[in-house]
Amino acid sequence: MTKFPENFFWGGATAANQYEGGYNEGGRGLAATDVTTGATKDSPRRRTYILPDGTTGATSKVGERIPEQARSAILDGYYYPNHTGTDFYHHYQEDIALFAEMGFKMFRMSIAWPRIYPHGNDPEPNPEGIAFYHKVFDELRKYKIEPLVTISHYDDPLTLEEELGGWENRRTIEYYERYCQTLFKEYQDDVQYWLTFNEINSATMISSFIPDYPKELDRAGYRVLHNKFVASAKVTQYAHTHYPKLKIGCMIAGLFSYPLTCDPKDVLANQQKMQNYFYYAGDVMVRGTYPAFAKKMWRQLGLDEAFFQQDTDILKAGRVDFFSYSYYSTSCHTTHEGAKKDGGGNLSLGYYNEYIPYSEWGWGMDPDGLRISLNEIYDRYQVPIMVVENGLGAVDKLENGQVHDPYRIDYMRAHVQAMAQAIDDGVDLIAYTPWGCIDLVSASTGEMRKRYGMIYVDLNDQGQGTLDRFRKDSFYWYKKCIESNGEDLD
Ligand code: BGP
């Protein structure tokens, strides 16, 4: 079996909105996730709001916007799991010690924008927020764990969204730039590796889950994505100019898929999905220019090409240093009638693949797909790659302080083997940070029972629990995997 390179970054990944908690402490402002309720895989998360006349309400389906006159609000009678996450805010020392015990070389976390700029447009950053992350980075340094920091992971300041129209308004680019400049200046000696936006391509994905998604909202998604590309390119160029030792990466949701059959029409359908859902973002961020197929896409969607061509020089000047993506599952696409739909993986919805097993949440498990995707990405971009999310969301049982999770070990083993094979194929893979290395709140459902961690956190879907931490069997397995640099996978 191929060896993982020396200095390979074994680690784990989290995000502030799902993990950090302390939503109303230390001067932090609100994010959209703070006004979003918990749910299950069969019922959508809801955004709660208040109307000018004082009546309150909640959205009822994914992608639904709150009424025009309404303001998002935290309401009595609803449960908001992201308020607590799994409380990294008060447990960071204990948690980082556990990561160190597993042997982590890298820890992916995000900075909560509303902790640094509570409303996004404040004249000065929040000193308590700045100080909190200094303490976290000091703690990581103690154990020689390299931070990998996502600058924006699903928690933009709510004020920017509600008062400015968020990323549809290009002024948000300026506020983001200011936020990044503050981060680079403050943490230049603590953090070398940065990701500008988590799963940037998710901005245009909603229409793929909702068949009757309004065309105008779909078009807005592409403009939002463009504005984020520009913001990312600007701060990447800024970092390269002012802090040359910093490395900036993209983070793209790994929406990999296959044609359901070898009917060339299915092959073509799948190629178009891959272009739209994945390469569109990768090409802009790594190559610094929109791909050739973009023009036709814009035309078909009724988008004005000039809007996308106005920032050509900026995109070119702000190309990323490395490629990162999330990889959980794959799906299939077909033109054939009557094919069975799958349960939807991470941000994707396609057709059922009879050759792979599915998790309890309906996400296809496909380690070979990881190897395939690594090869595809490296062939296309030729820059170092990090797999910054991967894992199995499952129900775990805590008994006598122990959690036996052989299903998670099997999933991880197969994916580690697939990465080793990809390295053997010639791919320059430099990091693996499996998702939710410690249990945290699910992004799609807001559940706690959908757990990814190698560390169990005692908290349930009603917000009850001690928040105590417990090592699962997978904790010991991963420790051995890291110690042997990916060789001992038994
Ligand atoms: C990705 C997100 C993460 C994470 C993960 C798992 O889309 O970047 O934030 O949550 O998916 O998804 P879920 O929590 O819905 O199971």
Short mmCIF file of C-alpha atoms and ligand atoms in Angstrom, two decimals:
data_model
loop_
_atom_site.label_atom_id
_atom_site.label_comp_id
_atom_site.label_asym_id
_atom_site.label_seq_id
_atom_site.Cartn_x
_atom_site.Cartn_y
_atom_site.Cartn_z
CA MET A 1 0.00 0.00 0.00
CA THR A 2 1.25 3.50 -0.84
CA LYS A 3 2.50 5.58 2.02
CA PHE A 4 0.95 8.88 2.93
CA PRO A 5 3.55 11.61 2.57
CA GLU A 6 5.48 12.62 5.62
CA ASN A 7 3.96 15.78 7.12
CA PHE A 8 0.54 14.71 5.88
CA PHE A 9 -2.05 16.78 7.73
CA TRP A 10 -4.28 14.29 9.56
CA GLY A 11 -6.97 16.11 11.47
CA GLY A 12 -10.61 16.92 11.84
CA ALA A 13 -13.10 19.60 10.80
CA THR A 14 -15.75 21.73 12.48
CA ALA A 15 -17.60 25.00 11.89
CA ALA A 16 -18.43 27.71 14.41
CA ASN A 17 -22.15 27.86 13.60
CA GLN A 18 -22.61 24.17 14.44
CA TYR A 19 -20.00 23.76 17.16
CA GLU A 20 -18.99 26.94 18.92
CA GLY A 21 -22.18 28.05 20.71
CA GLY A 22 -21.96 31.09 23.00
CA TYR A 23 -24.26 32.80 20.51
CA ASN A 24 -25.06 35.70 22.82
CA GLU A 25 -21.76 35.93 24.68
CA GLY A 26 -18.63 38.00 24.19
CA GLY A 27 -20.38 40.68 22.12
CA ARG A 28 -21.28 38.31 19.27
CA GLY A 29 -23.99 39.39 16.83
CA LEU A 30 -26.57 37.09 15.24
CA ALA A 31 -26.32 34.92 12.15
CA ALA A 32 -29.12 33.32 10.14
CA THR A 33 -28.41 30.00 11.87
CA ASP A 34 -29.43 31.64 15.18
CA VAL A 35 -32.98 32.16 13.91
CA THR A 36 -33.27 28.69 12.37
CA THR A 37 -34.94 25.87 14.29
CA GLY A 38 -33.99 22.23 14.69
CA ALA A 39 -35.71 19.63 12.50
CA THR A 40 -35.40 16.03 11.30
CA LYS A 41 -34.58 14.47 7.95
CA ASP A 42 -38.31 14.45 7.10
CA SER A 43 -39.19 17.96 8.26
CA PRO A 44 -37.39 21.13 7.17
CA ARG A 45 -35.53 23.54 9.41
CA ARG A 46 -37.62 26.71 9.81
CA ARG A 47 -36.63 30.37 9.88
CA THR A 48 -38.64 32.27 12.53
CA TYR A 49 -39.73 35.88 12.12
CA ILE A 50 -41.81 38.75 13.36
CA LEU A 51 -43.98 41.11 11.27
CA PRO A 52 -44.31 44.86 11.92
CA ASP A 53 -47.74 44.32 13.54
CA GLY A 54 -46.17 41.94 16.06
CA THR A 55 -47.47 38.68 14.61
CA THR A 56 -44.90 35.94 14.41
CA GLY A 57 -44.35 33.01 12.12
CA ALA A 58 -41.96 30.44 10.69
CA THR A 59 -41.16 29.31 7.17
CA SER A 60 -42.41 25.86 6.23
CA LYS A 61 -40.12 24.58 3.48
CA VAL A 62 -36.47 24.60 2.42
CA GLY A 63 -35.46 27.68 0.45
CA GLU A 64 -38.57 29.66 1.46
CA ARG A 65 -37.89 33.31 2.21
CA ILE A 66 -39.54 35.12 5.12
CA PRO A 67 -42.27 37.64 4.12
CA GLU A 68 -41.08 40.94 2.67
CA GLN A 69 -41.94 43.09 5.72
CA ALA A 70 -40.77 40.57 8.31
CA ARG A 71 -37.60 40.53 10.43
CA SER A 72 -35.94 37.29 11.49
CA ALA A 73 -36.42 36.79 15.22
CA ILE A 74 -35.74 34.35 18.04
CA LEU A 75 -39.17 33.32 19.33
CA ASP A 76 -40.40 31.56 22.45
CA GLY A 77 -41.57 28.03 21.89
CA TYR A 78 -38.92 27.10 19.32
CA TYR A 79 -35.60 25.33 19.81
CA TYR A 80 -32.49 26.73 18.11
CA PRO A 81 -29.73 24.11 18.30
CA ASN A 82 -26.99 26.35 16.88
CA HIS A 83 -27.21 28.65 19.91
CA THR A 84 -25.23 26.10 21.89
CA GLY A 85 -23.70 23.97 19.16
CA THR A 86 -21.68 21.61 21.30
CA ASP A 87 -20.19 24.50 23.19
CA PHE A 88 -16.61 24.78 21.93
CA TYR A 89 -16.79 28.31 23.33
CA HIS A 90 -16.53 26.95 26.88
CA HIS A 91 -14.80 23.64 26.12
CA TYR A 92 -12.04 24.61 23.69
CA GLN A 93 -9.20 23.64 26.01
CA GLU A 94 -10.64 20.22 26.78
CA ASP A 95 -11.51 19.60 23.13
CA ILE A 96 -8.14 20.63 21.75
CA ALA A 97 -6.45 18.37 24.32
CA LEU A 98 -8.60 15.48 23.00
CA PHE A 99 -7.67 16.32 19.39
CA ALA A 100 -4.02 16.32 20.43
CA GLU A 101 -4.48 12.96 22.11
CA MET A 102 -5.78 11.58 18.79
CA GLY A 103 -2.61 12.94 17.20
CA PHE A 104 -4.15 15.71 15.08
CA LYS A 105 -1.72 17.65 12.92
CA MET A 106 -4.41 19.98 11.62
CA PHE A 107 -7.69 21.31 12.98
CA ARG A 108 -10.23 22.85 10.65
CA MET A 109 -12.45 25.39 12.37
CA SER A 110 -14.23 28.51 11.28
CA ILE A 111 -14.28 31.99 12.66
CA ALA A 112 -17.78 33.32 13.29
CA TRP A 113 -17.99 36.56 11.32
CA PRO A 114 -20.60 37.98 13.79
CA ARG A 115 -18.14 37.41 16.63
CA ILE A 116 -15.58 39.67 14.92
CA TYR A 117 -17.99 42.16 13.31
CA PRO A 118 -21.31 41.63 15.15
CA HIS A 119 -23.36 43.33 12.41
CA GLY A 120 -20.90 42.94 9.56
CA ASN A 121 -20.72 46.69 9.00
CA ASP A 122 -19.51 47.86 12.45
CA PRO A 123 -16.79 50.53 12.32
CA GLU A 124 -14.45 48.50 14.58
CA PRO A 125 -14.00 44.80 15.25
CA ASN A 126 -15.19 43.33 18.53
CA PRO A 127 -12.16 42.97 20.85
CA GLU A 128 -13.70 40.11 22.83
CA GLY A 129 -14.21 38.14 19.63
CA ILE A 130 -10.63 38.80 18.52
CA ALA A 131 -9.34 37.70 21.93
CA PHE A 132 -11.36 34.47 21.90
CA TYR A 133 -9.71 33.16 18.73
CA HIS A 134 -6.26 34.21 19.97
CA LYS A 135 -6.84 31.93 22.93
CA VAL A 136 -7.93 29.10 20.64
CA PHE A 137 -4.86 29.48 18.39
CA ASP A 138 -2.56 29.64 21.42
CA GLU A 139 -4.04 26.39 22.63
CA LEU A 140 -3.53 24.75 19.22
CA ARG A 141 0.06 25.96 19.12
CA LYS A 142 0.69 24.29 22.47
CA TYR A 143 0.08 20.93 20.78
CA LYS A 144 1.65 21.86 17.42
CA ILE A 145 -1.70 21.53 15.67
CA GLU A 146 -1.91 23.60 12.49
CA PRO A 147 -5.18 25.53 12.22
CA LEU A 148 -7.07 25.51 8.93
CA VAL A 149 -9.53 28.37 9.17
CA THR A 150 -12.72 28.82 7.17
CA ILE A 151 -13.48 32.52 7.04
CA SER A 152 -17.17 32.14 6.21
CA HIS A 153 -19.03 28.94 7.04
CA TYR A 154 -22.79 29.53 6.81
CA ASP A 155 -22.91 32.30 9.42
CA ASP A 156 -22.81 35.70 7.78
CA PRO A 157 -23.99 38.50 10.09
CA LEU A 158 -27.79 38.63 10.01
CA THR A 159 -27.74 42.43 9.74
CA LEU A 160 -25.85 42.28 6.45
CA GLU A 161 -28.38 39.83 5.13
CA GLU A 162 -31.49 41.72 6.27
CA GLU A 163 -30.41 45.34 5.87
CA LEU A 164 -28.18 45.08 2.84
CA GLY A 165 -29.65 42.12 1.00
CA GLY A 166 -26.54 40.05 1.77
CA TRP A 167 -24.45 38.83 -1.13
CA GLU A 168 -26.83 40.14 -3.77
CA ASN A 169 -25.55 43.58 -2.77
CA ARG A 170 -21.94 44.19 -3.84
CA ARG A 171 -21.29 46.28 -0.73
CA THR A 172 -21.12 43.00 1.13
CA ILE A 173 -17.89 42.33 -0.77
CA GLU A 174 -16.34 45.38 0.92
CA TYR A 175 -17.46 44.31 4.38
CA TYR A 176 -16.08 40.84 3.76
CA GLU A 177 -12.76 42.31 2.62
CA ARG A 178 -12.53 44.38 5.78
CA TYR A 179 -13.33 41.33 7.90
CA CYS A 180 -10.59 39.32 6.14
CA GLN A 181 -8.05 42.11 6.45
CA THR A 182 -8.72 42.17 10.19
CA LEU A 183 -8.26 38.41 10.41
CA PHE A 184 -5.03 38.34 8.40
CA LYS A 185 -3.55 41.18 10.43
CA GLU A 186 -4.55 39.70 13.78
CA TYR A 187 -3.77 36.06 13.13
CA GLN A 188 -0.99 36.15 10.52
CA ASP A 189 1.39 34.44 12.95
CA ASP A 190 -1.15 31.89 14.12
CA VAL A 191 -2.79 30.71 10.91
CA GLN A 192 -1.13 29.90 7.64
CA TYR A 193 -3.96 28.03 5.85
CA TRP A 194 -7.26 29.80 5.11
CA LEU A 195 -10.42 28.87 3.21
CA THR A 196 -12.41 31.83 1.96
CA PHE A 197 -15.94 30.30 1.83
CA ASN A 198 -17.29 26.95 2.88
CA GLU A 199 -18.88 25.06 -0.03
CA ILE A 200 -19.06 28.19 -2.15
CA ASN A 201 -21.00 26.34 -4.86
CA SER A 202 -23.91 25.80 -2.44
CA ALA A 203 -25.12 29.29 -3.44
CA THR A 204 -26.66 27.85 -6.60
CA MET A 205 -27.72 24.43 -5.33
CA ILE A 206 -31.17 25.07 -3.85
CA SER A 207 -32.92 24.77 -7.21
CA SER A 208 -31.65 21.21 -7.51
CA PHE A 209 -33.66 20.12 -4.43
CA ILE A 210 -36.81 22.09 -5.18
CA PRO A 211 -38.41 21.36 -8.55
CA ASP A 212 -40.56 24.54 -8.67
CA TYR A 213 -37.89 26.86 -7.28
CA PRO A 214 -38.59 30.35 -8.69
CA LYS A 215 -36.39 31.16 -11.69
CA GLU A 216 -35.57 34.64 -10.39
CA LEU A 217 -34.21 33.21 -7.12
CA ASP A 218 -32.20 30.72 -9.10
CA ARG A 219 -30.71 33.55 -11.15
CA ALA A 220 -29.99 35.50 -7.95
CA GLY A 221 -28.01 32.48 -6.72
CA TYR A 222 -25.61 32.84 -9.67
CA ARG A 223 -25.12 36.54 -8.98
CA VAL A 224 -24.48 35.80 -5.31
CA LEU A 225 -21.94 33.17 -6.29
CA HIS A 226 -20.21 35.61 -8.62
CA ASN A 227 -19.99 38.23 -5.87
CA LYS A 228 -18.47 35.63 -3.58
CA PHE A 229 -15.92 34.68 -6.26
CA VAL A 230 -14.95 38.34 -6.49
CA ALA A 231 -14.70 38.68 -2.70
CA SER A 232 -12.59 35.53 -2.49
CA ALA A 233 -10.28 36.64 -5.30
CA LYS A 234 -9.83 40.10 -3.78
CA VAL A 235 -8.81 38.80 -0.36
CA THR A 236 -6.63 36.11 -1.90
CA GLN A 237 -4.72 38.74 -3.84
CA TYR A 238 -4.58 40.94 -0.72
CA ALA A 239 -3.10 38.09 1.34
CA HIS A 240 -0.56 37.26 -1.37
CA THR A 241 0.57 40.89 -1.52
CA HIS A 242 0.66 41.70 2.20
CA TYR A 243 1.28 38.33 3.87
CA PRO A 244 3.10 36.17 1.32
CA LYS A 245 3.48 33.22 3.64
CA LEU A 246 -0.29 32.71 3.92
CA LYS A 247 -1.92 30.02 1.78
CA ILE A 248 -5.47 30.55 0.61
CA GLY A 249 -7.72 27.77 -0.63
CA CYS A 250 -11.15 27.32 -2.13
CA MET A 251 -13.68 25.00 -0.50
CA ILE A 252 -16.16 23.39 -2.83
CA ALA A 253 -18.95 20.93 -2.06
CA GLY A 254 -17.85 17.70 -3.72
CA LEU A 255 -20.96 17.04 -5.75
CA PHE A 256 -19.64 14.11 -7.74
CA SER A 257 -21.96 12.03 -9.85
CA TYR A 258 -22.09 9.29 -12.47
CA PRO A 259 -24.27 8.69 -15.51
CA LEU A 260 -26.91 6.16 -14.39
CA THR A 261 -26.47 4.14 -17.60
CA CYS A 262 -23.98 4.12 -20.46
CA ASP A 263 -26.59 5.74 -22.72
CA PRO A 264 -24.59 8.67 -24.17
CA LYS A 265 -27.54 10.91 -23.28
CA ASP A 266 -27.04 10.02 -19.61
CA VAL A 267 -23.30 10.61 -19.95
CA LEU A 268 -24.00 14.04 -21.39
CA ALA A 269 -26.60 14.84 -18.71
CA ASN A 270 -24.11 13.91 -16.02
CA GLN A 271 -21.32 15.92 -17.65
CA GLN A 272 -23.53 19.00 -17.63
CA LYS A 273 -24.42 18.50 -13.95
CA MET A 274 -20.75 18.14 -13.02
CA GLN A 275 -19.89 21.27 -14.98
CA ASN A 276 -22.64 23.30 -13.38
CA TYR A 277 -22.44 21.96 -9.81
CA PHE A 278 -18.70 21.53 -9.40
CA TYR A 279 -16.30 22.70 -12.11
CA TYR A 280 -17.99 26.07 -12.54
CA ALA A 281 -16.68 27.09 -9.10
CA GLY A 282 -13.40 25.18 -9.27
CA ASP A 283 -12.45 26.72 -12.62
CA VAL A 284 -13.05 30.28 -11.47
CA MET A 285 -11.17 29.86 -8.21
CA VAL A 286 -8.20 27.83 -9.43
CA ARG A 287 -7.87 28.97 -13.05
CA GLY A 288 -9.07 32.51 -12.40
CA THR A 289 -11.54 32.53 -15.24
CA TYR A 290 -15.02 31.28 -16.05
CA PRO A 291 -15.04 28.03 -18.05
CA ALA A 292 -16.14 27.95 -21.69
CA PHE A 293 -19.46 26.27 -20.83
CA ALA A 294 -20.51 29.17 -18.56
CA LYS A 295 -21.74 31.41 -21.37
CA LYS A 296 -24.32 28.92 -22.51
CA MET A 297 -25.45 28.33 -18.93
CA TRP A 298 -26.01 32.04 -18.36
CA ARG A 299 -27.90 32.30 -21.62
CA GLN A 300 -30.16 29.38 -20.76
CA LEU A 301 -30.84 30.81 -17.31
CA GLY A 302 -31.61 34.26 -18.73
CA LEU A 303 -28.62 35.87 -17.03
CA ASP A 304 -26.78 38.88 -18.40
CA GLU A 305 -23.25 37.85 -19.42
CA ALA A 306 -21.88 41.35 -18.84
CA PHE A 307 -22.53 41.03 -15.12
CA PHE A 308 -20.22 38.02 -14.93
CA GLN A 309 -17.54 39.52 -17.16
CA GLN A 310 -17.11 42.76 -15.24
CA ASP A 311 -14.46 41.44 -12.82
CA THR A 312 -12.23 39.44 -15.14
CA ASP A 313 -8.97 40.98 -13.92
CA ILE A 314 -9.86 40.53 -10.27
CA LEU A 315 -10.68 36.86 -10.73
CA LYS A 316 -7.44 36.31 -12.60
CA ALA A 317 -5.33 38.03 -9.95
CA GLY A 318 -6.87 36.13 -7.03
CA ARG A 319 -6.30 32.49 -7.86
CA VAL A 320 -6.12 30.14 -4.86
CA ASP A 321 -3.03 28.23 -3.72
CA PHE A 322 -4.69 24.91 -3.06
CA PHE A 323 -7.97 23.10 -3.64
CA SER A 324 -10.20 21.80 -0.88
CA TYR A 325 -13.55 20.06 -0.96
CA SER A 326 -16.07 18.10 1.05
CA TYR A 327 -16.69 14.52 0.05
CA TYR A 328 -19.47 12.41 1.55
CA SER A 329 -21.28 10.63 -1.24
CA THR A 330 -22.00 10.45 -4.95
CA SER A 331 -25.21 10.40 -6.94
CA CYS A 332 -26.32 9.50 -10.47
CA HIS A 333 -28.03 11.37 -13.28
CA THR A 334 -30.19 10.04 -16.07
CA THR A 335 -32.52 11.05 -18.87
CA HIS A 336 -34.54 7.84 -18.48
CA GLU A 337 -38.09 7.84 -17.15
CA GLY A 338 -38.96 5.89 -14.05
CA ALA A 339 -35.50 5.65 -12.45
CA LYS A 340 -35.53 5.57 -8.66
CA LYS A 341 -34.50 8.80 -6.92
CA ASP A 342 -31.91 8.61 -4.15
CA GLY A 343 -32.37 10.16 -0.71
CA GLY A 344 -30.09 13.10 -1.55
CA GLY A 345 -26.52 13.26 -0.34
CA ASN A 346 -24.74 16.38 0.79
CA LEU A 347 -26.53 19.17 -1.13
CA SER A 348 -27.29 16.80 -3.97
CA LEU A 349 -30.27 14.96 -5.32
CA GLY A 350 -30.00 12.38 -8.05
CA TYR A 351 -30.83 8.77 -8.80
CA TYR A 352 -30.28 5.63 -6.78
CA ASN A 353 -27.04 3.74 -7.40
CA GLU A 354 -27.48 -0.02 -6.94
CA TYR A 355 -23.73 -0.56 -6.51
CA ILE A 356 -23.27 1.40 -3.28
CA PRO A 357 -24.81 1.21 0.21
CA TYR A 358 -26.72 4.15 1.75
CA SER A 359 -26.62 5.62 5.25
CA GLU A 360 -29.65 6.02 7.49
CA TRP A 361 -29.99 9.57 6.15
CA GLY A 362 -29.94 8.28 2.58
CA TRP A 363 -26.40 9.45 1.70
CA GLY A 364 -24.61 7.07 -0.67
CA MET A 365 -21.33 5.66 0.67
CA ASP A 366 -18.76 5.46 -2.08
CA PRO A 367 -15.04 5.37 -1.21
CA ASP A 368 -14.07 4.60 -4.83
CA GLY A 369 -15.81 7.83 -5.75
CA LEU A 370 -13.36 9.65 -3.49
CA ARG A 371 -10.44 8.18 -5.42
CA ILE A 372 -12.09 9.04 -8.72
CA SER A 373 -12.82 12.61 -7.64
CA LEU A 374 -9.26 13.14 -6.38
CA ASN A 375 -7.90 12.00 -9.74
CA GLU A 376 -10.32 14.17 -11.69
CA ILE A 377 -9.57 17.26 -9.64
CA TYR A 378 -5.83 16.82 -9.74
CA ASP A 379 -5.79 16.14 -13.48
CA ARG A 380 -7.72 19.32 -14.05
CA TYR A 381 -6.05 21.72 -11.63
CA GLN A 382 -2.58 20.41 -10.67
CA VAL A 383 -2.55 22.10 -7.27
CA PRO A 384 -2.27 20.47 -3.81
CA ILE A 385 -5.58 19.07 -2.55
CA MET A 386 -7.15 18.81 0.90
CA VAL A 387 -10.18 16.65 1.69
CA VAL A 388 -11.62 18.90 4.39
CA GLU A 389 -14.90 17.10 5.09
CA ASN A 390 -15.81 13.44 4.95
CA GLY A 391 -17.63 11.16 7.35
CA LEU A 392 -20.67 9.16 8.29
CA GLY A 393 -23.63 10.74 10.06
CA ALA A 394 -25.11 8.01 12.26
CA VAL A 395 -27.00 7.39 15.49
CA ASP A 396 -24.61 6.41 18.28
CA LYS A 397 -25.40 4.87 21.62
CA LEU A 398 -23.56 5.92 24.77
CA GLU A 399 -23.44 3.07 27.28
CA ASN A 400 -21.28 3.06 30.40
CA GLY A 401 -19.23 5.89 28.99
CA GLN A 402 -18.49 4.00 25.77
CA VAL A 403 -19.66 4.24 22.17
CA HIS A 404 -19.10 1.29 19.86
CA ASP A 405 -19.18 2.66 16.31
CA PRO A 406 -17.75 0.00 13.97
CA TYR A 407 -19.85 1.45 11.10
CA ARG A 408 -17.91 4.73 11.35
CA ILE A 409 -14.56 2.94 11.49
CA ASP A 410 -15.52 0.93 8.38
CA TYR A 411 -16.51 4.10 6.55
CA MET A 412 -13.33 5.91 7.50
CA ARG A 413 -11.05 2.95 6.77
CA ALA A 414 -12.46 2.61 3.26
CA HIS A 415 -12.01 6.32 2.60
CA VAL A 416 -8.47 6.39 3.97
CA GLN A 417 -7.63 3.45 1.70
CA ALA A 418 -9.16 5.29 -1.25
CA MET A 419 -6.98 8.34 -0.50
CA ALA A 420 -3.88 6.13 -0.31
CA GLN A 421 -4.77 4.70 -3.73
CA ALA A 422 -5.25 8.20 -5.14
CA ILE A 423 -1.83 9.22 -3.81
CA ASP A 424 -0.46 6.12 -5.51
CA ASP A 425 -2.21 7.28 -8.70
CA GLY A 426 -0.11 10.45 -8.44
CA VAL A 427 -2.45 12.88 -6.70
CA ASP A 428 -0.85 15.56 -4.51
CA LEU A 429 -3.11 15.13 -1.47
CA ILE A 430 -1.83 16.97 1.59
CA ALA A 431 -4.60 16.87 4.21
CA TYR A 432 -7.57 14.92 5.51
CA THR A 433 -9.86 16.56 8.07
CA PRO A 434 -12.94 14.36 8.54
CA TRP A 435 -16.11 16.24 9.34
CA GLY A 436 -17.46 16.75 12.82
CA CYS A 437 -14.48 15.07 14.48
CA ILE A 438 -16.39 15.89 17.64
CA ASP A 439 -20.20 15.63 17.61
CA LEU A 440 -21.90 18.84 16.57
CA VAL A 441 -25.22 20.08 15.19
CA SER A 442 -26.15 18.85 11.71
CA ALA A 443 -26.30 21.61 9.10
CA SER A 444 -29.15 20.19 7.04
CA THR A 445 -31.44 18.96 9.81
CA GLY A 446 -30.23 20.73 12.96
CA GLU A 447 -30.17 17.36 14.67
CA MET A 448 -27.75 16.11 17.32
CA ARG A 449 -28.69 12.49 16.74
CA LYS A 450 -26.97 12.61 13.33
CA ARG A 451 -23.47 12.31 14.73
CA TYR A 452 -20.16 12.31 12.85
CA GLY A 453 -17.73 12.59 15.74
CA MET A 454 -15.00 10.40 17.08
CA ILE A 455 -15.76 12.20 20.33
CA TYR A 456 -19.29 11.87 21.68
CA VAL A 457 -20.96 14.91 23.23
CA ASP A 458 -23.80 14.34 25.67
CA LEU A 459 -26.54 16.53 24.20
CA ASN A 460 -29.86 15.54 22.65
CA ASP A 461 -32.28 17.09 20.17
CA GLN A 462 -34.19 18.88 22.89
CA GLY A 463 -31.02 20.57 24.12
CA GLN A 464 -30.73 18.33 27.20
CA GLY A 465 -27.45 16.81 28.33
CA THR A 466 -24.33 17.44 30.35
CA LEU A 467 -22.16 18.38 27.33
CA ASP A 468 -19.62 15.91 28.70
CA ARG A 469 -17.21 14.44 26.15
CA PHE A 470 -16.56 10.68 25.64
CA ARG A 471 -14.08 8.89 23.38
CA LYS A 472 -15.80 6.57 20.88
CA ASP A 473 -14.15 3.40 19.53
CA SER A 474 -13.40 5.38 16.36
CA PHE A 475 -11.31 7.77 18.50
CA TYR A 476 -8.85 4.97 19.25
CA TRP A 477 -8.97 3.70 15.68
CA TYR A 478 -8.16 7.13 14.23
CA LYS A 479 -5.38 7.67 16.78
CA LYS A 480 -3.76 4.45 15.54
CA CYS A 481 -4.29 5.45 11.93
CA ILE A 482 -2.56 8.79 12.52
CA GLU A 483 0.25 7.29 14.60
CA SER A 484 1.07 4.88 11.77
CA ASN A 485 0.62 7.58 9.11
CA GLY A 486 -2.30 5.71 7.58
CA GLU A 487 -0.77 2.24 7.62
CA ASP A 488 -2.44 0.56 10.56
CA LEU A 489 -6.12 0.56 9.65
CA ASP A 490 -7.29 -2.57 11.53
C1 BGP B 1 -21.47 20.21 4.68
C2 BGP B 1 -21.20 21.38 5.56
C3 BGP B 1 -21.03 21.11 6.98
C4 BGP B 1 -21.66 19.84 7.48
C5 BGP B 1 -21.70 18.70 6.52
C6 BGP B 1 -22.56 17.53 6.93
O1 BGP B 1 -22.37 20.62 3.71
O2 BGP B 1 -20.09 22.13 5.14
O3 BGP B 1 -21.34 22.27 7.65
O4 BGP B 1 -22.68 19.99 8.32
O5 BGP B 1 -22.07 19.09 5.25
O6 BGP B 1 -23.90 17.80 6.67
P1 BGP B 1 -25.05 17.56 7.69
O7 BGP B 1 -24.65 18.25 8.94
O8 BGP B 1 -26.24 18.13 7.07
O9 BGP B 1 -25.14 16.09 7.87
#
